[in-house]
PDB file of C-alpha atoms in Angstrom:
ATOM      1  CA  MET A   1    -256.604 176.956   7.065  1.00 41.00           C
ATOM      2  CA  SER A   2    -254.319 176.559   4.083  1.00 52.00           C
ATOM      3  CA  ASP A   3    -250.597 177.169   4.434  1.00 58.00           C
ATOM      4  CA  GLY A   4    -249.530 176.282   0.876  1.00 77.00           C
ATOM      5  CA  GLU A   5    -249.426 178.223  -2.365  1.00 91.00           C
ATOM      6  CA  PRO A   6    -252.017 177.266  -4.987  1.00 97.00           C
ATOM      7  CA  ILE A   7    -250.591 175.636  -8.090  1.00 97.00           C
ATOM      8  CA  GLY A   8    -253.829 175.660 -10.055  1.00 97.00           C
ATOM      9  CA  GLU A   9    -257.619 175.566 -10.066  1.00 98.00           C
ATOM     10  CA  VAL A  10    -260.266 172.904 -10.400  1.00 98.00           C
ATOM     11  CA  VAL A  11    -261.749 172.904 -13.918  1.00 97.00           C
ATOM     12  CA  GLU A  12    -263.687 169.602 -13.763  1.00 97.00           C
ATOM     13  CA  SER A  13    -265.149 168.038 -10.661  1.00 97.00           C
ATOM     14  CA  SER A  14    -266.942 164.925  -9.482  1.00 96.00           C
ATOM     15  CA  THR A  15    -267.230 163.010  -6.231  1.00 94.00           C
ATOM     16  CA  ARG A  16    -264.538 160.577  -7.308  1.00 94.00           C
ATOM     17  CA  GLN A  17    -261.988 162.817  -9.030  1.00 96.00           C
ATOM     18  CA  PHE A  18    -261.174 166.319 -10.170  1.00 97.00           C
ATOM     19  CA  VAL A  19    -259.121 167.901 -12.927  1.00 98.00           C
ATOM     20  CA  ALA A  20    -257.075 171.011 -12.214  1.00 98.00           C
ATOM     21  CA  GLU A  21    -255.414 173.367 -14.651  1.00 97.00           C
ATOM     22  CA  VAL A  22    -251.915 174.213 -13.447  1.00 97.00           C
ATOM     23  CA  TYR A  23    -250.908 177.871 -13.443  1.00 96.00           C
ATOM     24  CA  GLU A  24    -248.343 178.759 -16.101  1.00 88.00           C
ATOM     25  CA  ASP A  25    -245.700 179.769 -13.538  1.00 86.00           C
ATOM     26  CA  ALA A  26    -246.258 176.749 -11.256  1.00 93.00           C
ATOM     27  CA  ASP A  27    -244.710 173.305 -11.385  1.00 94.00           C
ATOM     28  CA  ALA A  28    -247.188 170.513 -12.039  1.00 96.00           C
ATOM     29  CA  PRO A  29    -247.324 167.924  -9.260  1.00 96.00           C
ATOM     30  CA  ALA A  30    -245.826 164.581 -10.204  1.00 96.00           C
ATOM     31  CA  PHE A  31    -247.708 161.360 -10.886  1.00 96.00           C
ATOM     32  CA  GLY A  32    -248.471 159.718  -7.531  1.00 95.00           C
ATOM     33  CA  HIS A  33    -248.160 162.904  -5.478  1.00 96.00           C
ATOM     34  CA  TRP A  34    -250.922 164.181  -3.224  1.00 97.00           C
ATOM     35  CA  VAL A  35    -252.751 167.468  -3.711  1.00 98.00           C
ATOM     36  CA  ARG A  36    -255.475 169.078  -1.655  1.00 97.00           C
ATOM     37  CA  VAL A  37    -258.369 171.442  -2.072  1.00 97.00           C
ATOM     38  CA  GLU A  38    -259.110 173.522   1.025  1.00 94.00           C
ATOM     39  CA  ARG A  39    -262.797 174.311   1.511  1.00 87.00           C
ATOM     40  CA  GLY A  40    -263.196 176.495   4.579  1.00 86.00           C
ATOM     41  CA  ASP A  41    -262.762 174.211   7.569  1.00 89.00           C
ATOM     42  CA  THR A  42    -262.617 171.045   5.444  1.00 92.00           C
ATOM     43  CA  ALA A  43    -260.225 169.759   2.772  1.00 96.00           C
ATOM     44  CA  LEU A  44    -260.200 167.115   0.050  1.00 97.00           C
ATOM     45  CA  LEU A  45    -257.073 165.091  -0.645  1.00 97.00           C
ATOM     46  CA  GLY A  46    -256.493 163.729  -4.116  1.00 97.00           C
ATOM     47  CA  LEU A  47    -253.826 161.506  -5.597  1.00 97.00           C
ATOM     48  CA  VAL A  48    -252.447 162.666  -8.943  1.00 97.00           C
ATOM     49  CA  SER A  49    -253.097 159.843 -11.401  1.00 96.00           C
ATOM     50  CA  HIS A  50    -252.533 161.691 -14.679  1.00 95.00           C
ATOM     51  CA  VAL A  51    -250.573 164.743 -15.858  1.00 96.00           C
ATOM     52  CA  GLU A  52    -251.088 166.111 -19.366  1.00 94.00           C
ATOM     53  CA  THR A  53    -249.809 169.064 -21.381  1.00 90.00           C
ATOM     54  CA  GLY A  54    -251.537 170.025 -24.593  1.00 86.00           C
ATOM     55  CA  SER A  55    -252.979 172.811 -26.671  1.00 83.00           C
ATOM     56  CA  TYR A  56    -255.647 175.153 -25.325  1.00 82.00           C
ATOM     57  CA  ASP A  57    -257.377 174.858 -28.676  1.00 76.00           C
ATOM     58  CA  THR A  58    -258.655 171.306 -29.159  1.00 73.00           C
ATOM     59  CA  ASN A  59    -258.767 171.906 -32.935  1.00 75.00           C
ATOM     60  CA  ARG A  60    -255.023 172.590 -33.063  1.00 76.00           C
ATOM     61  CA  GLN A  61    -252.276 170.164 -32.239  1.00 77.00           C
ATOM     62  CA  ALA A  62    -248.760 171.038 -31.109  1.00 76.00           C
ATOM     63  CA  VAL A  63    -246.126 170.358 -33.761  1.00 78.00           C
ATOM     64  CA  ALA A  64    -242.372 169.766 -33.566  1.00 83.00           C
ATOM     65  CA  LEU A  65    -240.368 172.979 -33.953  1.00 82.00           C
ATOM     66  CA  GLY A  66    -236.794 171.671 -33.886  1.00 84.00           C
ATOM     67  CA  LEU A  67    -235.744 174.390 -31.421  1.00 84.00           C
ATOM     68  CA  SER A  68    -234.006 174.096 -28.054  1.00 87.00           C
ATOM     69  CA  PRO A  69    -235.920 175.461 -25.043  1.00 82.00           C
ATOM     70  CA  GLU A  70    -233.703 178.567 -25.122  1.00 87.00           C
ATOM     71  CA  GLU A  71    -234.254 179.131 -28.854  1.00 86.00           C
ATOM     72  CA  ARG A  72    -237.984 178.562 -28.458  1.00 81.00           C
ATOM     73  CA  ALA A  73    -238.172 181.102 -25.620  1.00 81.00           C
ATOM     74  CA  GLU A  74    -236.316 183.676 -27.730  1.00 85.00           C
ATOM     75  CA  GLU A  75    -237.852 183.102 -31.167  1.00 83.00           C
ATOM     76  CA  MET A  76    -241.382 181.962 -30.278  1.00 80.00           C
ATOM     77  CA  PRO A  77    -242.251 183.045 -26.717  1.00 78.00           C
ATOM     78  CA  MET A  78    -245.970 182.864 -27.492  1.00 76.00           C
ATOM     79  CA  VAL A  79    -245.866 179.057 -27.907  1.00 75.00           C
ATOM     80  CA  GLN A  80    -245.955 178.486 -24.155  1.00 73.00           C
ATOM     81  CA  GLU A  81    -249.088 180.631 -23.911  1.00 77.00           C
ATOM     82  CA  LEU A  82    -250.880 178.259 -26.279  1.00 80.00           C
ATOM     83  CA  LEU A  83    -250.276 175.237 -24.043  1.00 86.00           C
ATOM     84  CA  ARG A  84    -251.850 174.179 -20.784  1.00 91.00           C
ATOM     85  CA  THR A  85    -251.043 171.507 -18.228  1.00 95.00           C
ATOM     86  CA  THR A  86    -253.770 169.667 -16.365  1.00 97.00           C
ATOM     87  CA  VAL A  87    -253.656 167.068 -13.628  1.00 97.00           C
ATOM     88  CA  ARG A  88    -256.318 164.529 -12.753  1.00 97.00           C
ATOM     89  CA  ALA A  89    -256.523 163.572  -9.092  1.00 97.00           C
ATOM     90  CA  GLN A  90    -258.472 160.696  -7.596  1.00 96.00           C
ATOM     91  CA  VAL A  91    -260.186 161.767  -4.345  1.00 96.00           C
ATOM     92  CA  LEU A  92    -259.149 159.304  -1.640  1.00 96.00           C
ATOM     93  CA  ALA A  93    -259.522 161.209   1.624  1.00 96.00           C
ATOM     94  CA  TYR A  94    -260.882 164.328   3.239  1.00 97.00           C
ATOM     95  CA  ARG A  95    -260.542 166.284   6.468  1.00 95.00           C
ATOM     96  CA  ASP A  96    -263.905 166.883   8.146  1.00 94.00           C
ATOM     97  CA  ARG A  97    -265.039 169.910  10.174  1.00 94.00           C
ATOM     98  CA  GLU A  98    -263.759 168.311  13.390  1.00 95.00           C
ATOM     99  CA  GLY A  99    -260.287 167.991  11.857  1.00 92.00           C
ATOM    100  CA  ARG A 100    -260.413 164.196  11.447  1.00 94.00           C
ATOM    101  CA  LEU A 101    -258.772 162.772   8.349  1.00 94.00           C
ATOM    102  CA  ARG A 102    -261.075 160.210   6.758  1.00 95.00           C
ATOM    103  CA  GLN A 103    -259.675 157.845   4.143  1.00 96.00           C
ATOM    104  CA  THR A 104    -262.790 157.701   1.998  1.00 95.00           C
ATOM    105  CA  LEU A 105    -264.629 159.800  -0.587  1.00 93.00           C
ATOM    106  CA  SER A 106    -265.754 163.231   0.486  1.00 93.00           C
ATOM    107  CA  PRO A 107    -269.526 163.815   0.648  1.00 92.00           C
ATOM    108  CA  HIS A 108    -269.070 166.782  -1.705  1.00 92.00           C
ATOM    109  CA  PRO A 109    -266.794 167.298  -4.710  1.00 95.00           C
ATOM    110  CA  PRO A 110    -264.680 170.433  -4.985  1.00 96.00           C
ATOM    111  CA  ASP A 111    -266.200 173.462  -6.667  1.00 96.00           C
ATOM    112  CA  ILE A 112    -265.046 174.651 -10.061  1.00 97.00           C
ATOM    113  CA  HIS A 113    -262.242 177.216  -9.578  1.00 97.00           C
ATOM    114  CA  ASP A 114    -261.348 175.969  -6.083  1.00 97.00           C
ATOM    115  CA  PHE A 115    -257.611 176.326  -5.542  1.00 98.00           C
ATOM    116  CA  VAL A 116    -255.410 173.222  -5.637  1.00 98.00           C
ATOM    117  CA  GLU A 117    -252.148 173.009  -3.705  1.00 97.00           C
ATOM    118  CA  PRO A 118    -249.575 170.285  -3.076  1.00 97.00           C
ATOM    119  CA  CYS A 119    -249.945 168.338   0.168  1.00 95.00           C
ATOM    120  CA  PRO A 120    -247.075 168.874   2.580  1.00 94.00           C
ATOM    121  CA  ASP A 121    -245.390 165.793   4.062  1.00 93.00           C
ATOM    122  CA  GLU A 122    -247.297 166.339   7.308  1.00 93.00           C
ATOM    123  CA  ALA A 123    -250.624 165.796   5.498  1.00 92.00           C
ATOM    124  CA  VAL A 124    -249.274 162.690   3.721  1.00 93.00           C
ATOM    125  CA  ARG A 125    -248.125 161.280   7.080  1.00 94.00           C
ATOM    126  CA  GLY A 126    -251.711 161.666   8.290  1.00 93.00           C
ATOM    127  CA  LEU A 127    -252.724 158.999   5.748  1.00 93.00           C
ATOM    128  CA  GLU A 128    -251.457 156.268   8.026  1.00 90.00           C
ATOM    129  CA  ALA A 129    -252.302 152.700   9.020  1.00 89.00           C
ATOM    130  CA  PRO A 130    -254.515 150.946   8.225  1.00 91.00           C
ATOM    131  CA  PHE A 131    -254.009 152.760   4.869  1.00 94.00           C
ATOM    132  CA  ASP A 132    -257.660 152.369   3.872  1.00 94.00           C
ATOM    133  CA  PHE A 133    -257.144 154.559   0.789  1.00 95.00           C
ATOM    134  CA  LEU A 134    -255.120 151.694  -0.719  1.00 96.00           C
ATOM    135  CA  ARG A 135    -258.308 149.612  -0.888  1.00 94.00           C
ATOM    136  CA  THR A 136    -259.930 152.261  -3.086  1.00 93.00           C
ATOM    137  CA  LEU A 137    -256.892 152.324  -5.372  1.00 93.00           C
ATOM    138  CA  VAL A 138    -256.766 148.529  -5.708  1.00 94.00           C
ATOM    139  CA  GLU A 139    -260.486 147.839  -6.033  1.00 92.00           C
ATOM    140  CA  HIS A 140    -261.639 150.987  -7.873  1.00 90.00           C
ATOM    141  CA  PRO A 141    -258.667 152.288  -9.846  1.00 85.00           C
ATOM    142  CA  ASP A 142    -258.796 154.999 -12.449  1.00 85.00           C
ATOM    143  CA  PRO A 143    -259.417 152.836 -15.547  1.00 87.00           C
ATOM    144  CA  ALA A 144    -257.049 154.958 -17.659  1.00 89.00           C
ATOM    145  CA  VAL A 145    -254.076 154.446 -15.309  1.00 92.00           C
ATOM    146  CA  PRO A 146    -251.880 151.363 -14.720  1.00 94.00           C
ATOM    147  CA  VAL A 147    -252.793 150.774 -11.069  1.00 95.00           C
ATOM    148  CA  ASP A 148    -249.555 149.006 -10.109  1.00 96.00           C
ATOM    149  CA  ASP A 149    -247.492 151.975 -11.290  1.00 96.00           C
ATOM    150  CA  LEU A 150    -249.682 154.296  -9.234  1.00 96.00           C
ATOM    151  CA  LEU A 151    -249.237 152.034  -6.193  1.00 97.00           C
ATOM    152  CA  VAL A 152    -245.454 152.214  -6.669  1.00 97.00           C
ATOM    153  CA  ALA A 153    -245.640 156.021  -6.717  1.00 96.00           C
ATOM    154  CA  VAL A 154    -247.903 156.082  -3.630  1.00 96.00           C
ATOM    155  CA  LEU A 155    -245.564 153.869  -1.628  1.00 96.00           C
ATOM    156  CA  ARG A 156    -242.617 156.065  -2.635  1.00 96.00           C
ATOM    157  CA  ARG A 157    -244.479 159.107  -1.276  1.00 95.00           C
ATOM    158  CA  VAL A 158    -245.305 157.262   1.982  1.00 94.00           C
ATOM    159  CA  HIS A 159    -241.622 156.407   2.373  1.00 95.00           C
ATOM    160  CA  ALA A 160    -240.463 159.956   1.554  1.00 95.00           C
ATOM    161  CA  ALA A 161    -243.045 161.693   3.762  1.00 94.00           C
ATOM    162  CA  HIS A 162    -241.940 159.627   6.757  1.00 94.00           C
ATOM    163  CA  GLY A 163    -238.300 160.565   6.330  1.00 92.00           C
ATOM    164  CA  GLY A 164    -237.113 158.376   3.466  1.00 89.00           C
ATOM    165  CA  GLU A 165    -233.885 156.612   4.398  1.00 88.00           C
ATOM    166  CA  HIS A 166    -234.088 158.273   7.811  1.00 90.00           C
ATOM    167  CA  GLY A 167    -237.306 156.808   9.195  1.00 87.00           C
ATOM    168  CA  GLY A 168    -239.566 155.944   6.276  1.00 90.00           C
ATOM    169  CA  ARG A 169    -238.968 152.193   6.283  1.00 92.00           C
ATOM    170  CA  GLU A 170    -241.417 151.374   9.089  1.00 93.00           C
ATOM    171  CA  ALA A 171    -244.310 153.206   7.396  1.00 94.00           C
ATOM    172  CA  LEU A 172    -243.394 151.567   4.082  1.00 93.00           C
ATOM    173  CA  VAL A 173    -243.426 148.073   5.640  1.00 93.00           C
ATOM    174  CA  THR A 174    -246.809 148.748   7.269  1.00 94.00           C
ATOM    175  CA  ALA A 175    -248.249 150.001   3.969  1.00 95.00           C
ATOM    176  CA  GLY A 176    -246.737 146.989   2.172  1.00 92.00           C
ATOM    177  CA  ARG A 177    -248.478 144.621   4.597  1.00 93.00           C
ATOM    178  CA  ALA A 178    -251.804 146.385   4.053  1.00 94.00           C
ATOM    179  CA  LEU A 179    -251.290 146.124   0.305  1.00 94.00           C
ATOM    180  CA  SER A 180    -250.426 142.421   0.585  1.00 92.00           C
ATOM    181  CA  ARG A 181    -253.784 141.701   2.211  1.00 92.00           C
ATOM    182  CA  LEU A 182    -255.592 143.659  -0.500  1.00 93.00           C
ATOM    183  CA  LEU A 183    -253.820 141.747  -3.249  1.00 93.00           C
ATOM    184  CA  ASP A 184    -255.048 138.425  -1.802  1.00 85.00           C
ATOM    185  CA  ASP A 185    -251.492 137.340  -1.133  1.00 74.00           C
ATOM    186  CA  ASP A 186    -250.557 137.648  -4.811  1.00 86.00           C
ATOM    187  CA  HIS A 187    -246.886 137.606  -3.852  1.00 87.00           C
ATOM    188  CA  GLU A 188    -245.562 137.926  -7.381  1.00 93.00           C
ATOM    189  CA  ARG A 189    -247.564 141.116  -7.983  1.00 93.00           C
ATOM    190  CA  LEU A 190    -246.640 142.519  -4.553  1.00 91.00           C
ATOM    191  CA  GLN A 191    -242.946 141.787  -5.115  1.00 92.00           C
ATOM    192  CA  SER A 192    -243.110 143.469  -8.519  1.00 95.00           C
ATOM    193  CA  ILE A 193    -244.562 146.589  -6.888  1.00 95.00           C
ATOM    194  CA  LEU A 194    -242.161 146.629  -3.940  1.00 91.00           C
ATOM    195  CA  ARG A 195    -239.088 146.073  -6.144  1.00 93.00           C
ATOM    196  CA  ARG A 196    -239.865 149.310  -7.936  1.00 95.00           C
ATOM    197  CA  VAL A 197    -240.412 151.418  -4.809  1.00 93.00           C
ATOM    198  CA  LEU A 198    -236.817 151.892  -3.662  1.00 81.00           C
TER     199      LEU A 198
END
């Protein structure tokens, strides 16, 4: 059962990814953070690979107003109502009916209007060695996203979820080793990723 507050709803869905519209009063999850969609006794876990804010009306584009946030809120409060924020999340794991966390695509995509919530650190810690979801990211990345930057963000979340400076190093080293094998010992690329993690 869910214990988090929904931050939005699924508005596009496929087996591999979903797009969620973020509620106006909610904070959008950051690039590289995990979100989940609870579905009864199962759940899908997705990695945020894209965050976008734009106009509700595709025929109208936002324009520069030259106002501070405070001035905009006072003089043109309706502007915020014309914008929407969406996040795209790549499905990389799911929890089955027996409660097992499987680091692979779910057999079923989320339904339109399913609630989306941020994953707590406990759920992120469940995505542990051998870090099979990293294989999906490396070998089948979202083509619109720089995969190395997403890997940096994922490793940061692994480190933070395991305690950061107070315990996250071991999980980070284990994930780094798994990533090294996936990158065919491309040490220069691995070093570039790891340098940007901490």
